[in-house]
């Protein structure tokens, strides 16, 4: 029998193979992983996509080397989902599957078959060597494999992948001035967080002696990924207290429950629009419990690992069995969970991030997207997909319930509910006696201070009453600009079209896009002067200023913590900071947008948005929406307990009409105004929008010509069909990592027209044959930069 097999590694093609006669034909099935021979004796992993293929032509067809399982890991429904995604992205089936399967399920290196013998030691066979064994031996191995007397050995743990090198101390670091390699290691870990030993070896090949010294000095450590996760859990804030559903929660629970029952034969999609602190998490978990009682599995997805950990903790606090799955777990752990999901039929609750959507869960009956508006649910590198699309597809096929929850829903999501595409449920009041916080605008256009005098007064009043405050500025570092006094130029990244940010504790200038850094003080590359001054404010500077204000005016100054990407590089540090603040060990927490999602601090009564104008004028049709969501979510951290909350928003444009929606805390008035603008300007949801982005080395003129020819042909095709395409335009950040970036937008009434324009242009151009060109076709993009 012949079958088609999709390769799970480059070149990701689909090839025809013959099944070996030593196995019966009915042994083979769709979705089964198999080891297949390629040239030069190499053996790769593939997945059977088509059985009973008719041989066409007189050419040699190789035989499958060996099956990797005696029952398909992937169901027909799962295979259909992968096929649909491949067609949508115009890539091969193998490329999609190769992106979503855990690493340990895709590699054949050192894979062996173990055969059990009575009263004897087991025999071991390398997979690539089995086809060269005597036919009788192969037949016996096949019979034993079918009967379970022989099995594929799991890969031994590769410590290069399962252990991480992590930073144990924060800057400034006490090392010798001439310890250059030690400093490079510390800088690398501070910029990239914990990395696997494999990544470390690739990036810093000749630094192992320096690494050993840092480990001996307890400045750097090595931890297993499972141990790392346990450390993270130890520092989580306490779980939310248990309580019964209130009348509104119970009403929604009753309305949604029929979709979770065994007798239900229809899929359902719903939006849960609930203000911050209205009890969405409690409702999620009660729905999850109901689904599991009905023998259905549940996926509860969060935009970030920290929120997923908190949701798992809340589920465990309710005595619910729960599995955690996210992209930072070890390859062995991810493969183990993947296998369990494929093989077990018992209902289970899985909490995780977007990658958990690709687990082959049986009897999946409920998928919940918490904070559904969050851009983290869109993967815009490598395999492009949105979690909403995959979740909706899976529930349509499984006749299950897909529930999206948010206090600030995506405009497109809310509009769809207005058009009765799905049902919307609302929770517009906070739990118990808690009220939404009052909001004040503070004008900072006439002051050079980052924090206005009236804001400082409110902060002092809050601390004097024994309460806590959060200050959010969505810009990390000490200052976003370093200005040379002599030549009047700002320090810029040599590889990107972006300014370098100043980080005072580490004494560096850093590019937040490519990781380039320069130590300070250092000569200006334009004039050689070392006289430079930092301009603007980042979270590090705000932390310093607030500490100084209280040091100079208070006998017992409050403790100030900072939560941003820089302060949380060390493993467990983010949870440590959140736990300390939750336990009121600190009174003020300064941070970036990491503060705005999912955190519950009952003693926080004041939230300050230090520079609310950031983001409003971004070159993105969703700039106002994102700013509204960010500020509303951050403001929602205030007044979640019994004490009333207050929010202070600092702005340089107090008369901007945008603020009236924030002051009212009213999503609906914002939505009504925004949706009219979208309709007027023909933006989603009133049109379908696609982004084609290209990048190539800045000096490659040939690549530039290929891109321009491609876009010229694409635009001509669009014009023929009366479809609007912008042509080639520079990306807002035109250069990143030494690569020039251009993009083209296409607007149309439906996705099929956009796909057909792209599909009909690609085969006629040489753009995909040029290895220097990276091309991305993004349907419904969220990142315009």
XYZ file of C-alpha atoms in Angstrom:
785
model
C 0.000 0.000 0.000
C 1.191 3.491 -0.828
C 0.539 6.561 1.287
C 1.393 10.240 1.388
C 3.487 11.469 4.296
C 4.095 15.072 5.348
C 7.620 15.819 6.566
C 7.743 17.626 9.917
C 11.132 19.227 9.234
C 12.609 21.174 6.301
C 11.746 21.077 3.443
C 8.297 20.196 4.883
C 7.202 18.534 1.640
C 4.657 15.724 1.215
C 6.139 12.531 -0.262
C 4.836 9.124 -1.298
C 6.031 6.009 0.561
C 5.176 2.331 0.624
C 4.079 0.620 3.821
C 6.288 -2.392 4.729
C 4.626 -5.801 4.234
C 5.603 -6.873 7.765
C 2.614 -4.866 9.045
C -0.997 -5.573 8.034
C -2.574 -2.848 5.891
C -5.231 -2.105 8.506
C -2.472 -1.227 11.013
C -1.757 2.059 9.267
C -4.018 5.060 9.829
C -4.218 8.784 9.157
C -2.411 10.962 11.684
C 0.144 8.283 12.558
C 3.744 9.415 13.002
C 6.253 7.346 11.082
C 10.018 7.288 10.558
C 10.864 7.612 6.877
C 14.209 7.348 5.035
C 15.547 10.258 3.026
C 18.791 10.581 1.083
C 22.176 9.664 2.583
C 20.613 7.268 5.080
C 18.891 10.009 7.090
C 15.632 9.153 8.846
C 13.010 11.821 9.516
C 9.624 11.957 11.209
C 6.525 12.396 9.067
C 2.777 12.035 9.482
C 0.513 9.981 7.226
C -1.915 12.330 5.469
C -3.405 10.063 2.750
C -3.764 6.266 2.563
C -4.217 3.998 -0.465
C -2.476 6.326 -2.886
C -2.452 5.109 -6.504
C 1.061 4.815 -7.896
C 1.513 7.159 -10.850
C 4.695 6.593 -12.861
C 7.564 4.142 -12.945
C 9.864 5.511 -10.259
C 11.331 4.070 -7.096
C 9.260 4.504 -3.961
C 10.933 3.960 -0.608
C 9.360 2.101 2.266
C 8.487 3.499 5.670
C 11.299 2.643 8.083
C 9.095 2.123 11.144
C 5.931 3.444 12.834
C 6.450 5.735 15.825
C 3.247 4.559 17.533
C 0.794 1.696 17.162
C -2.183 4.025 17.284
C -2.448 7.415 15.591
C -1.517 10.312 17.825
C -3.616 12.728 15.776
C -7.318 12.309 15.042
C -8.959 12.978 11.677
C -10.530 16.151 13.108
C -7.113 17.369 14.224
C -5.648 16.630 10.794
C -8.493 18.518 9.148
C -7.763 21.554 11.346
C -4.073 21.523 10.341
C -5.031 21.176 6.679
C -7.366 24.192 6.870
C -4.677 26.281 8.542
C -2.120 25.285 5.888
C -4.472 26.331 3.099
C -5.199 29.633 4.823
C -1.494 30.435 5.164
C -0.449 29.110 1.709
C 2.119 26.791 3.248
C 2.535 23.011 3.351
C 0.740 20.713 5.763
C 4.083 19.600 7.185
C 5.200 23.168 7.939
C 2.080 23.803 10.046
C 2.296 20.479 11.887
C 6.043 20.922 12.329
C 5.346 24.225 14.069
C 2.689 22.974 16.504
C 4.003 19.559 17.583
C 6.368 19.484 20.594
C 10.035 19.085 19.667
C 10.374 15.595 21.144
C 7.639 14.289 18.827
C 9.430 15.461 15.679
C 13.034 14.249 16.003
C 14.538 10.839 15.209
C 18.093 11.245 16.497
C 18.941 8.330 18.820
C 15.378 6.935 18.608
C 15.407 3.242 19.478
C 12.986 0.328 19.621
C 13.010 -1.759 22.805
C 11.883 -5.389 22.533
C 10.988 -7.261 25.722
C 12.074 -10.903 26.025
C 10.999 -13.454 28.649
C 13.632 -14.020 31.320
C 16.177 -12.092 29.256
C 17.446 -8.597 28.988
C 15.512 -6.476 26.454
C 16.941 -5.965 22.989
C 17.445 -2.511 21.473
C 17.354 -1.541 17.799
C 18.080 1.808 16.168
C 15.137 2.803 13.985
C 17.242 3.601 10.929
C 18.850 0.139 11.074
C 15.643 -1.934 11.251
C 15.008 -1.999 7.440
C 18.417 -3.641 6.923
C 17.690 -6.507 9.344
C 16.768 -9.995 8.157
C 13.128 -10.238 7.029
C 12.247 -12.771 9.749
C 13.634 -10.491 12.429
C 11.626 -7.565 11.041
C 8.426 -9.666 11.014
C 8.927 -10.673 14.637
C 9.615 -7.074 15.677
C 6.448 -5.926 13.879
C 4.354 -8.605 15.583
C 5.798 -7.703 18.975
C 5.209 -3.984 18.316
C 1.541 -4.578 17.486
C 1.111 -6.685 20.639
C 2.886 -4.150 22.845
C 5.920 -6.362 23.446
C 8.131 -3.842 21.678
C 7.899 -0.087 21.997
C 9.566 3.127 20.940
C 11.786 4.427 23.695
C 11.111 7.985 24.756
C 13.948 10.376 24.139
C 16.328 10.812 27.011
C 16.151 14.305 28.476
C 18.449 16.640 26.569
C 19.841 18.901 29.257
C 20.731 21.471 26.621
C 16.990 21.915 26.079
C 15.584 21.099 29.507
C 17.898 23.221 31.648
C 18.027 26.991 31.683
C 20.780 29.404 32.566
C 19.337 32.206 34.651
C 20.380 35.420 36.310
C 20.453 35.299 40.122
C 21.420 38.891 40.946
C 20.303 42.264 39.683
C 22.414 45.102 38.313
C 24.730 46.748 39.177
C 27.020 43.700 39.211
C 30.134 43.381 41.345
C 32.661 42.082 38.802
C 36.151 43.181 37.751
C 36.317 45.960 35.169
C 38.342 43.751 32.803
C 36.026 40.712 33.148
C 34.627 41.354 29.695
C 33.125 37.914 29.051
C 31.432 37.823 32.447
C 29.868 41.205 31.690
C 28.743 39.943 28.270
C 27.038 36.944 29.897
C 25.280 39.116 32.480
C 24.171 41.589 29.821
C 22.917 38.772 27.601
C 20.852 37.222 30.408
C 19.560 40.628 31.515
C 18.357 41.316 27.961
C 16.987 37.858 27.119
C 15.933 36.426 30.466
C 16.644 32.759 31.165
C 17.859 30.804 28.132
C 18.421 27.110 27.504
C 21.960 25.808 27.562
C 21.659 25.207 23.813
C 20.806 28.852 23.095
C 23.608 30.008 25.389
C 26.135 27.824 23.547
C 24.955 29.173 20.192
C 25.114 32.837 21.206
C 28.183 32.825 23.475
C 30.326 29.978 22.195
C 33.601 30.772 23.981
C 32.189 31.964 27.315
C 31.984 28.697 29.261
C 34.909 29.460 31.585
C 33.356 32.830 32.421
C 30.013 31.100 32.996
C 31.614 28.675 35.459
C 33.053 31.611 37.417
C 29.670 33.354 37.568
C 27.999 30.141 38.758
C 30.646 29.698 41.473
C 30.051 33.315 42.566
C 26.281 32.650 42.656
C 25.556 35.390 40.151
C 24.200 32.933 37.575
C 22.468 29.589 38.101
C 21.244 26.558 36.141
C 17.728 25.249 36.800
C 15.531 22.582 35.218
C 12.431 23.973 33.546
C 10.133 22.056 35.901
C 12.057 23.452 38.883
C 11.791 26.923 37.362
C 8.009 26.564 37.178
C 7.856 25.418 40.807
C 9.877 28.481 41.866
C 7.384 30.649 40.010
C 4.428 29.036 41.781
C 5.989 29.558 45.202
C 5.847 33.332 44.760
C 2.318 33.626 43.374
C -0.045 35.968 45.235
C -2.700 34.195 47.347
C -5.696 32.827 45.399
C -8.949 34.745 45.306
C -11.353 33.797 48.115
C -14.105 31.294 47.366
C -17.642 32.607 47.038
C -20.968 31.571 45.577
C -22.119 32.985 42.275
C -24.253 36.088 42.624
C -27.574 36.457 40.804
C -26.082 37.872 37.595
C -23.343 35.237 37.443
C -25.888 32.501 38.106
C -28.168 33.853 35.390
C -25.375 33.668 32.810
C -24.253 30.260 34.080
C -27.796 28.949 33.637
C -28.019 30.362 30.093
C -24.709 28.807 28.993
C -24.975 25.445 30.773
C -27.177 23.735 28.127
C -24.345 24.133 25.600
C -22.165 21.966 27.859
C -24.586 19.074 28.281
C -23.982 15.703 26.639
C -27.221 15.924 24.689
C -26.216 19.225 23.096
C -25.582 18.874 19.346
C -24.908 22.488 18.389
C -21.894 24.751 18.773
C -22.208 28.093 20.525
C -20.041 31.220 20.633
C -20.600 33.901 23.274
C -19.033 37.090 24.571
C -18.873 37.816 28.298
C -18.603 41.589 28.679
C -17.875 42.210 32.351
C -16.286 45.225 34.028
C -13.075 44.737 35.990
C -13.806 43.031 39.308
C -17.210 41.702 38.202
C -16.306 38.045 38.853
C -15.569 36.654 35.397
C -12.991 34.163 36.731
C -15.470 32.610 39.156
C -17.949 32.151 36.324
C -15.275 30.600 34.090
C -14.427 28.015 36.719
C -18.047 27.105 37.428
C -18.629 26.571 33.708
C -15.477 24.449 33.591
C -16.738 22.336 36.492
C -20.085 21.859 34.727
C -18.367 20.769 31.491
C -16.229 18.225 33.307
C -19.262 16.787 35.081
C -20.688 16.280 31.590
C -17.504 14.328 30.664
C -16.163 17.142 28.506
C -12.688 18.655 28.591
C -11.975 22.364 28.999
C -9.345 24.794 27.724
C -8.957 27.999 29.763
C -6.543 30.320 27.966
C -4.781 33.410 29.270
C -2.699 35.968 27.363
C 0.364 35.509 29.603
C 1.973 32.701 31.602
C 1.695 34.677 34.865
C -2.091 34.984 34.451
C -2.329 31.307 33.459
C -0.493 30.355 36.670
C -2.928 32.479 38.689
C -5.940 30.877 36.968
C -4.554 27.424 37.689
C -4.089 28.395 41.318
C -7.713 29.587 41.493
C -8.881 26.291 39.937
C -6.804 24.213 42.366
C -8.231 26.262 45.235
C -11.619 24.919 44.147
C -10.273 21.320 44.189
C -10.395 21.051 40.403
C -7.791 18.783 38.729
C -5.873 20.977 36.310
C -2.976 20.710 33.857
C -0.783 23.664 32.931
C 0.584 24.008 29.380
C 2.637 26.819 27.900
C 5.557 27.406 25.561
C 8.206 27.791 28.281
C 7.902 24.220 29.590
C 10.604 21.659 28.784
C 10.349 19.649 25.528
C 9.894 16.442 27.537
C 7.080 17.923 29.623
C 5.259 19.316 26.569
C 5.539 16.002 24.727
C 4.229 14.139 27.783
C 1.157 16.391 28.075
C 0.567 16.185 24.306
C 0.594 12.375 24.427
C -1.679 12.281 27.465
C -4.207 14.508 25.724
C -4.205 12.243 22.668
C -4.436 8.961 24.586
C -6.686 9.731 27.558
C -10.451 9.981 27.303
C -11.149 11.277 30.814
C -12.255 14.931 30.941
C -9.564 17.386 31.970
C -9.109 21.098 32.570
C -6.086 22.580 30.834
C -5.005 26.111 31.671
C -2.443 27.700 29.414
C -1.467 30.201 26.783
C -2.349 30.209 23.073
C -0.119 27.208 22.190
C -2.406 24.965 24.294
C -5.005 25.288 21.515
C -3.057 22.726 19.493
C -3.237 19.968 22.116
C -5.129 16.931 20.709
C -7.705 16.939 23.502
C -10.508 14.403 23.208
C -14.103 15.369 24.041
C -13.264 19.059 24.100
C -16.472 20.873 25.021
C -15.485 24.328 26.292
C -12.828 26.869 25.328
C -12.543 30.117 27.288
C -10.395 33.076 26.196
C -9.816 35.357 29.171
C -8.928 38.972 28.194
C -9.951 38.134 24.635
C -8.945 41.590 23.408
C -5.266 41.025 24.209
C -2.848 41.076 21.278
C -0.898 38.171 22.829
C -3.532 35.819 21.420
C -2.204 36.611 17.941
C 1.036 34.954 16.864
C 2.588 37.164 14.210
C 5.957 35.450 13.757
C 6.614 32.086 12.141
C 3.215 30.373 12.029
C 0.658 33.205 11.844
C -2.654 32.545 13.587
C -5.101 34.058 16.034
C -6.244 32.011 18.999
C -9.845 33.142 18.416
C -9.903 31.595 14.949
C -8.538 28.240 16.142
C -10.805 28.173 19.205
C -13.886 28.985 17.143
C -12.994 26.293 14.596
C -12.480 23.614 17.235
C -15.764 24.351 18.975
C -17.655 24.406 15.672
C -16.381 20.920 14.903
C -16.925 19.622 18.442
C -20.355 21.219 19.002
C -18.947 22.948 22.058
C -19.027 26.357 23.729
C -16.522 29.062 22.856
C -16.619 31.858 25.435
C -14.654 35.108 25.125
C -14.369 37.341 28.183
C -13.180 40.927 28.627
C -13.891 44.225 30.340
C -12.823 45.957 27.114
C -13.750 43.672 24.211
C -12.088 43.907 20.841
C -14.147 46.326 18.725
C -14.614 43.636 16.068
C -15.785 41.134 18.679
C -18.324 43.537 20.204
C -19.581 44.575 16.745
C -20.147 40.928 15.819
C -22.285 40.506 18.938
C -24.245 43.637 17.938
C -24.892 41.989 14.564
C -26.172 38.866 16.379
C -23.274 36.740 15.127
C -23.241 35.367 18.675
C -24.819 36.082 22.049
C -23.454 38.696 24.461
C -23.748 38.511 28.239
C -23.009 41.497 30.451
C -21.797 41.936 34.037
C -21.683 45.693 34.575
C -21.306 45.763 38.369
C -18.446 44.719 40.580
C -18.731 41.876 43.065
C -20.110 42.742 46.520
C -20.031 46.380 47.553
C -17.056 47.355 45.378
C -17.577 50.319 43.075
C -15.800 51.369 39.907
C -13.143 53.984 40.709
C -13.582 57.722 40.154
C -11.362 59.113 37.384
C -9.596 62.509 37.330
C -7.582 64.126 34.530
C -4.415 66.042 35.430
C -2.845 68.460 32.922
C 0.969 68.092 32.697
C 1.436 70.215 29.566
C 2.803 73.163 31.568
C 5.148 71.268 33.870
C 8.513 69.618 33.361
C 7.829 67.170 36.168
C 6.854 63.620 35.350
C 4.469 63.478 38.283
C 2.352 66.592 38.776
C 2.063 68.247 42.238
C -1.622 67.301 42.612
C -0.764 63.717 41.704
C 1.962 63.625 44.371
C -0.493 64.982 46.932
C -3.023 62.265 46.115
C -0.266 59.656 46.333
C 0.832 60.899 49.759
C -2.767 60.915 51.019
C -3.182 57.337 49.846
C -0.019 56.135 51.610
C -0.858 58.079 54.798
C -4.146 56.150 55.024
C -2.276 52.833 54.907
C -3.463 52.060 51.394
C -1.532 51.097 48.253
C -0.990 52.716 44.869
C -0.021 51.645 41.358
C 1.780 53.919 38.905
C 1.770 52.835 35.272
C 4.039 54.164 32.526
C 4.171 51.998 29.431
C 7.854 52.635 28.735
C 10.633 50.711 30.429
C 14.185 51.871 31.118
C 15.373 55.115 32.688
C 14.928 57.349 29.629
C 13.943 56.671 26.004
C 16.510 59.105 24.561
C 20.181 59.878 25.200
C 20.972 63.354 23.818
C 24.513 64.483 22.946
C 25.071 68.024 24.221
C 27.847 68.702 21.702
C 26.477 67.547 18.338
C 22.760 67.734 19.273
C 22.112 64.174 18.059
C 20.445 61.281 19.841
C 22.038 57.865 20.276
C 20.579 55.442 17.741
C 20.864 51.716 17.090
C 23.242 51.006 14.166
C 21.054 48.057 13.111
C 17.543 49.500 13.567
C 15.796 52.756 12.792
C 15.202 53.415 16.501
C 16.637 55.426 19.412
C 18.641 53.674 22.112
C 17.058 53.649 25.577
C 19.105 54.455 28.663
C 19.130 51.948 31.547
C 20.744 53.588 34.552
C 21.280 50.595 36.865
C 23.072 48.638 34.176
C 24.782 51.739 32.742
C 23.925 50.855 29.171
C 22.167 52.178 26.094
C 19.964 49.434 24.684
C 17.897 48.786 21.558
C 14.596 47.255 22.639
C 14.154 45.590 19.242
C 17.429 43.853 18.344
C 19.229 43.780 21.713
C 22.215 45.922 20.654
C 23.793 47.645 23.645
C 26.503 50.158 24.392
C 27.954 50.867 27.797
C 27.925 54.392 29.203
C 29.731 56.597 29.474
C 31.051 56.042 25.965
C 32.000 58.464 23.170
C 29.252 59.730 20.876
C 29.762 57.888 17.542
C 29.129 61.157 15.648
C 31.369 63.637 17.493
C 33.312 61.667 20.104
C 31.920 63.655 23.042
C 30.991 61.934 26.298
C 28.676 64.738 27.406
C 25.175 63.326 26.980
C 21.962 63.703 28.979
C 18.958 61.365 29.264
C 15.669 62.817 28.042
C 12.160 61.574 28.798
C 10.978 59.137 31.410
C 10.831 55.393 31.809
C 9.698 53.219 34.697
C 13.196 53.106 36.198
C 13.265 56.901 36.436
C 9.736 57.071 37.871
C 10.726 54.559 40.557
C 13.749 56.698 41.436
C 11.767 59.958 41.517
C 8.957 58.596 43.672
C 11.464 57.116 46.131
C 13.282 60.460 46.345
C 10.045 62.394 46.919
C 9.145 60.279 49.932
C 12.729 60.083 51.225
C 12.780 63.881 51.433
C 9.309 64.382 52.887
C 8.477 61.364 55.015
C 9.914 60.050 58.253
C 8.955 56.496 57.272
C 9.163 56.400 53.469
C 7.111 53.697 51.731
C 8.686 50.800 49.873
C 8.548 51.211 46.097
C 8.673 48.198 43.753
C 8.995 48.129 39.970
C 7.396 45.606 37.625
C 8.562 45.656 34.027
C 10.511 43.493 31.611
C 13.834 44.680 33.055
C 13.014 44.028 36.707
C 11.601 40.534 36.032
C 14.400 38.928 34.013
C 15.426 36.764 36.960
C 13.334 33.611 37.287
C 10.454 33.949 39.726
C 11.134 37.659 40.170
C 7.817 38.786 38.692
C 5.850 36.520 40.998
C 8.076 37.580 43.910
C 7.246 41.255 43.252
C 3.520 40.593 42.861
C 3.459 38.456 45.993
C 5.279 41.109 48.037
C 2.838 43.765 46.865
C -0.186 41.520 47.476
C 1.066 40.905 51.034
C 1.453 44.697 51.492
C 5.212 44.481 51.974
C 5.389 47.469 49.610
C 3.030 50.411 49.286
C 3.758 51.607 45.740
C 4.155 49.542 42.578
C 5.543 51.200 39.434
C 5.350 49.347 36.135
C 4.438 48.981 32.481
C 1.362 47.355 30.939
C 2.303 44.157 32.807
C 0.352 45.759 35.673
C -2.874 46.080 33.743
C -4.033 42.474 33.415
C -5.658 40.094 35.808
C -4.144 41.231 39.124
C -6.295 41.520 42.233
C -5.003 43.806 45.013
C -7.876 44.699 47.392
C -5.844 47.358 49.230
C -5.013 49.353 46.078
C -7.108 52.500 46.090
C -5.092 54.709 43.742
C -3.918 54.083 40.180
C -1.852 56.722 38.365
C -1.378 56.657 34.600
C 1.811 58.738 34.379
C 1.778 59.537 30.637
C -1.553 58.557 29.165
C -0.824 60.118 25.767
C 1.596 57.307 24.869
C 0.054 55.173 22.156
C -2.780 57.453 21.057
C -0.923 58.657 17.965
C 0.605 55.351 16.893
C 0.425 54.646 13.125
C -2.296 52.043 13.670
C -6.040 52.228 13.101
C -6.451 50.526 16.504
C -4.360 53.091 18.422
C -7.322 54.602 20.293
C -8.814 51.195 21.009
C -5.564 49.846 22.444
C -5.058 52.950 24.597
C -8.615 52.760 25.915
C -8.182 49.068 26.748
C -4.828 49.585 28.448
C -5.942 52.512 30.618
C -9.289 50.919 31.504
C -7.638 47.635 32.464
C -5.002 49.443 34.547
C -7.650 51.622 36.192
C -9.537 48.449 37.054
C -6.850 47.535 39.597
C -8.165 50.335 41.904
C -10.941 49.872 44.443
C -11.404 46.113 44.029
C -11.862 45.625 47.772
C -14.147 47.388 50.220
C -12.341 50.736 49.936
C -13.296 53.123 47.172
C -10.764 53.605 44.389
C -9.481 56.574 42.431
C -7.643 56.890 39.118
C -5.487 59.851 38.066
C -4.694 60.186 34.384
C -1.910 62.590 33.444
C -2.115 64.074 29.942
C -0.686 66.924 27.872
C -3.926 67.268 25.888
C -6.733 67.553 28.410
C -9.190 68.726 25.745
C -8.852 65.637 23.576
C -12.356 64.222 23.124
C -10.945 60.739 23.736
C -10.789 61.393 27.482
C -14.540 61.807 27.908
C -14.929 58.036 27.502
C -12.177 57.318 30.015
C -13.663 59.767 32.545
C -17.033 58.056 32.312
C -15.383 54.629 32.371
C -17.853 53.824 29.644
C -16.849 51.271 27.021
C -20.137 51.686 25.160
C -19.748 55.400 24.402
C -16.196 54.763 23.245
C -17.370 51.894 21.065
C -20.165 53.953 19.484
C -17.769 56.751 18.492
C -14.989 54.418 17.340
C -17.267 52.228 15.220
C -18.500 55.275 13.289
C -14.899 56.280 12.521
C -14.073 52.746 11.388
C -17.062 52.729 9.044
C -16.211 56.156 7.641
C -12.583 55.167 6.963
C -13.372 51.618 5.822
C -11.469 49.739 8.519
C -12.358 46.442 10.208
C -14.995 45.291 11.003
C -16.367 46.960 7.852
C -13.703 45.506 5.616
C -11.242 42.640 5.597
C -7.642 43.791 6.010
C -4.484 41.877 5.113
C -0.842 42.855 5.502
C 1.991 41.602 3.300
C 5.342 42.404 4.899
C 8.745 41.930 3.341
C 12.220 42.374 4.806
C 15.663 41.949 3.276
C 19.284 42.972 4.017
C 19.651 46.732 3.622
C 22.348 46.475 0.924
C 20.589 43.869 -1.228
C 19.406 45.778 -4.310
C 18.332 42.592 -6.088
C 15.968 41.700 -3.243
C 14.522 45.200 -3.402
C 13.791 44.798 -7.130
C 12.177 41.370 -6.609
C 9.902 42.810 -3.889
C 8.924 45.811 -6.031
C 8.174 43.579 -9.033
C 6.045 41.321 -6.849
C 4.022 44.189 -5.377
C 3.608 45.770 -8.824
C 2.111 42.518 -10.119
C -0.057 42.098 -7.027
C -1.411 45.630 -7.244
C -2.201 45.171 -10.939
C -4.174 42.021 -10.084
C -6.009 43.874 -7.302
C -6.871 46.736 -9.662
C -8.335 44.266 -12.151
C -10.731 43.071 -9.462
C -11.489 46.549 -8.139
C -9.723 45.828 -4.857
C -7.667 48.415 -2.988
C -3.986 47.615 -2.427
C -1.582 50.265 -1.162
C 1.486 49.149 -3.072
C 4.884 49.082 -1.359
C 5.160 51.462 1.585
C 7.921 51.675 4.233
C 7.045 50.078 7.579
C 6.773 52.569 10.488
C 10.056 51.099 11.755
C 11.765 50.851 8.391
C 14.840 48.953 9.557
C 15.229 46.223 12.172
C 18.337 44.118 12.735
C 19.937 45.453 9.573
C 16.972 44.515 7.382
C 14.838 46.987 5.456
C 11.108 46.493 5.961
C 8.285 47.283 3.550
C 4.629 46.383 3.579
C 1.480 46.383 1.514
C -2.112 46.513 2.778
C -5.057 44.961 0.968
C -8.673 45.815 1.746
C -11.565 43.728 0.424
C -15.078 42.651 1.278
C -14.095 39.047 2.000
C -11.035 36.914 2.734
C -11.348 34.754 -0.374
C -10.700 37.699 -2.702
C -7.565 38.649 -0.744
C -6.299 35.075 -0.761
C -6.943 34.688 -4.476
C -4.991 37.877 -5.302
C -2.031 36.684 -3.238
C -2.226 33.093 -4.509
C -2.416 34.102 -8.164
C 0.586 36.453 -7.860
C 3.015 34.288 -5.866
C 3.643 31.495 -8.452
C 4.506 34.003 -11.187
C 7.180 35.777 -9.161
C 10.605 34.690 -7.898
C 10.138 36.215 -4.442
C 9.900 32.882 -2.591
C 13.068 31.575 -4.258
C 15.259 34.339 -2.795
C 16.708 33.232 0.535
C 17.449 36.812 1.603
C 13.767 37.795 1.482
C 11.382 37.100 4.351
C 7.758 37.365 3.307
C 4.765 37.335 5.667
C 1.125 37.158 4.620
C -0.927 38.246 7.629
C -4.718 38.143 7.550
C -6.276 40.571 10.053
C -2.952 41.920 11.406
C -2.609 43.300 14.940
C 0.968 44.584 14.623
C 1.361 47.435 12.143
C 4.918 48.380 13.102
